Coordinates of C-alpha atoms and ligand atoms in Angstrom, one line a residue:
X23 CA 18.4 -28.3 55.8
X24 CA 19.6 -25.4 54.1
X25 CA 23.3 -25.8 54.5
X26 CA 22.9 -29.6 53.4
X27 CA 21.0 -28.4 50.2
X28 CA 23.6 -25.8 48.7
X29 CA 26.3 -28.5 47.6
X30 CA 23.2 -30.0 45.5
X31 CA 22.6 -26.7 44.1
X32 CA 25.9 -25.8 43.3
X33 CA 26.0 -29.7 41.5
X34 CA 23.1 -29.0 39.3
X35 CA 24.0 -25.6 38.8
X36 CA 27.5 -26.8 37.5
X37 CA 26.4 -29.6 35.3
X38 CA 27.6 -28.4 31.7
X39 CA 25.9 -31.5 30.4
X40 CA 22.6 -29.8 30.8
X41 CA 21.2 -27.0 29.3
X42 CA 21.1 -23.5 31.3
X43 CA 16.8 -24.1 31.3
X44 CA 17.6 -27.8 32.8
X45 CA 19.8 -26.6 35.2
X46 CA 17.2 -24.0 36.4
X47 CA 14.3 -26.7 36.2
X48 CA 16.0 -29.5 38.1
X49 CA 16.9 -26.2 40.8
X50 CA 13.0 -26.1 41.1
X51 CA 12.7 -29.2 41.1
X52 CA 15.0 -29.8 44.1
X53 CA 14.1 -26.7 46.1
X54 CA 9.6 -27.8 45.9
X55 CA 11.2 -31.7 46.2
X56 CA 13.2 -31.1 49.5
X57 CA 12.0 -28.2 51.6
X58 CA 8.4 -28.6 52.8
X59 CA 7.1 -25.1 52.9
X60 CA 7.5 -24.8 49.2
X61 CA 4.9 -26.2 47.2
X62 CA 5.7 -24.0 43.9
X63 CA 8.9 -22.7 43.1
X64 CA 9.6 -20.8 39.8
X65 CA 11.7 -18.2 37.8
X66 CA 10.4 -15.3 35.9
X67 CA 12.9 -13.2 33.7
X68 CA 12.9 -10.1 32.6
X69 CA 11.3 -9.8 28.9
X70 CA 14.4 -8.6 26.5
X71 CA 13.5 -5.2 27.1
X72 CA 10.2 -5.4 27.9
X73 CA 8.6 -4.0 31.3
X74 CA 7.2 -7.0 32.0
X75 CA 8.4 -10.6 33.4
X76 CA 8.5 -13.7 31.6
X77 CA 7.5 -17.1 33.7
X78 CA 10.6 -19.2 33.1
X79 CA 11.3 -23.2 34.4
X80 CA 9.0 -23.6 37.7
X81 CA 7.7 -26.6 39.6
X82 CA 4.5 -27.0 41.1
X83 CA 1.0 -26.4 39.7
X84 CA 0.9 -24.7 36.1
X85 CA 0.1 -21.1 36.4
X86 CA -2.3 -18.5 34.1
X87 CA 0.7 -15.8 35.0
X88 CA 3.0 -16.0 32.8
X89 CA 3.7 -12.8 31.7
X90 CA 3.4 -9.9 34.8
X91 CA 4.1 -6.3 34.2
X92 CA 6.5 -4.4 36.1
X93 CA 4.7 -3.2 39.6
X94 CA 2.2 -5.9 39.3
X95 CA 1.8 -8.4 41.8
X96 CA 4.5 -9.0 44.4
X97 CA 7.0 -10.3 41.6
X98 CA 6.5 -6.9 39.6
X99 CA 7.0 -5.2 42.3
X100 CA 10.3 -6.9 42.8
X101 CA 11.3 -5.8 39.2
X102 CA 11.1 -2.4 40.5
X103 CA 12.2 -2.3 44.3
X104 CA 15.4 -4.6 43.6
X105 CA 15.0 -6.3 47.0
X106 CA 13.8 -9.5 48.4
X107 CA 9.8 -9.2 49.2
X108 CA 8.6 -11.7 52.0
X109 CA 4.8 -11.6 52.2
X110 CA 3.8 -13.9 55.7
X111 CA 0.5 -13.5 54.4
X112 CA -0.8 -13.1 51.0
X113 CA -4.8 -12.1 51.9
X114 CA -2.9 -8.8 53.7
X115 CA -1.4 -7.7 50.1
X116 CA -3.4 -5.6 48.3
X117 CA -1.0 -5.4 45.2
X118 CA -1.1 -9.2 45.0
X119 CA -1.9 -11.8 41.7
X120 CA -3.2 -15.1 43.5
X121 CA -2.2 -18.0 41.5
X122 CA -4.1 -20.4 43.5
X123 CA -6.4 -20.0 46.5
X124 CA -3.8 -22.7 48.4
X125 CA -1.4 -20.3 48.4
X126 CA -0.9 -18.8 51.9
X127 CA 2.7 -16.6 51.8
X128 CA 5.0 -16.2 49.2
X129 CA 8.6 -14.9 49.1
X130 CA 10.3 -13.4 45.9
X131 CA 13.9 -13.1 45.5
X132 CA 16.0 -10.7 42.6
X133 CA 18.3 -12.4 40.6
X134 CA 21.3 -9.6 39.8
X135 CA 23.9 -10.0 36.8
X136 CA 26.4 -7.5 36.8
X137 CA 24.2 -5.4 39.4
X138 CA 21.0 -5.3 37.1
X139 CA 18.1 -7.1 38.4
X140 CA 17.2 -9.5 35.9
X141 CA 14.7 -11.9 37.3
X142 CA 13.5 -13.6 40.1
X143 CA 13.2 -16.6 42.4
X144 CA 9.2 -16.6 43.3
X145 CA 8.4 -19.7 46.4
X146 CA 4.8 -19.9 47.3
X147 CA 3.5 -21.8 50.4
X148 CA 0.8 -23.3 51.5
X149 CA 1.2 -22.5 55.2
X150 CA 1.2 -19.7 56.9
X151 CA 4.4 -17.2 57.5
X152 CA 7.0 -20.0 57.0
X153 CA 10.0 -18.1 55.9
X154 CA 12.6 -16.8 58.3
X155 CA 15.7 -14.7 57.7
X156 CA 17.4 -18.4 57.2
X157 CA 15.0 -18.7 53.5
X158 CA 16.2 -15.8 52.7
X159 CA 19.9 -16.2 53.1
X160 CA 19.6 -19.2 51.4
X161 CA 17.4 -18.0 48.1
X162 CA 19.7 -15.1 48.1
X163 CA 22.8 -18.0 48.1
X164 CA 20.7 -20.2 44.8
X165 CA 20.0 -16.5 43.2
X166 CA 23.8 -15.7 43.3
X167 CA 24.9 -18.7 41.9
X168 CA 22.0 -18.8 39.2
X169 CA 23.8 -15.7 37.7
X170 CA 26.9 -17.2 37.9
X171 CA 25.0 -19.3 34.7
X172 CA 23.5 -17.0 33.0
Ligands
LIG414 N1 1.8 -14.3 43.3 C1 2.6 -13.7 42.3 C2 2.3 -14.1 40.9 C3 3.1 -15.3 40.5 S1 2.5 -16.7 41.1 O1 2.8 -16.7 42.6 C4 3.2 -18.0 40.4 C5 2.6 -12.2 42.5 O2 1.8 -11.6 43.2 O3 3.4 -11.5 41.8

């Protein structure tokens, strides 16, 4: 599934007709539409410089967290550690922002340009503990090539 999902990526990512925000949203779009475990997928972005992140394109249910501090929640944490967060469980988090009480796991991806971590890929599920090393590999892969745009 994964492997058969990058050349779409890299199509949308590449498609200079649309703006940068497009590009990102029809990513979302894509990533929710095609892989079952992931019923919201969004960006957040660091604020200029502002400790704080900055809900950008995302698919799925709105969301009241649109702006996170740094070292809040699993995303602000992310701001901070520089490394991928994979949370099989999201009721065992005590540093943890629900966004809706469907959500069961989440995973939460940096997005490096030039080796400063300036957003993120956020996935929340509603099942239990679906992502595997494989999710990661692959968000890492969409994360990469999202700062190749930016
Ligand atoms: N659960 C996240 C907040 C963002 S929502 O998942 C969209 C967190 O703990 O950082």
């Amino acid at each position: 599934m994964f492997e058969a999902l990058k050349p779409h990526v890299l199509e949308v990512l590449r498609d200079s007709a649309l703006s940068v925000t497009d590009r990102l949203q029809e990513v979302c779009n894509l990533l929710k539409n095609e892989i079952p475990a992931y019923d919201w997928v969004g960006f957040y972005f660091r604020n200029g410089d502002l400790e704080e992140l900055k809900l950008g394109p995302y698919a799925g249910d709105p969301t009241d967290h649109t702006v996170i501090p740094f070292g809040k929640g699993i995303c602000g944490q992310v701001a901070l550690s520089n490394q991928n967060f994979v949370v099989p469980d999201v009721a065992a988090q005590d540093n943890y922002i629900a966004c809706s009480i469907h959500v069961k796991a989440e995973i939460v991806v940096p997005i490096f340009v030039q080796g400063v971590n300036i957003g993120q890929l956020d996935i929340d599920s509603h099942t239990p503990d679906p992502f595997s090393d494989k999710d990661e590999r692959f968000l890492e892969f969409v994360c990469e090539e999202v700062a190749h745009i930016l």
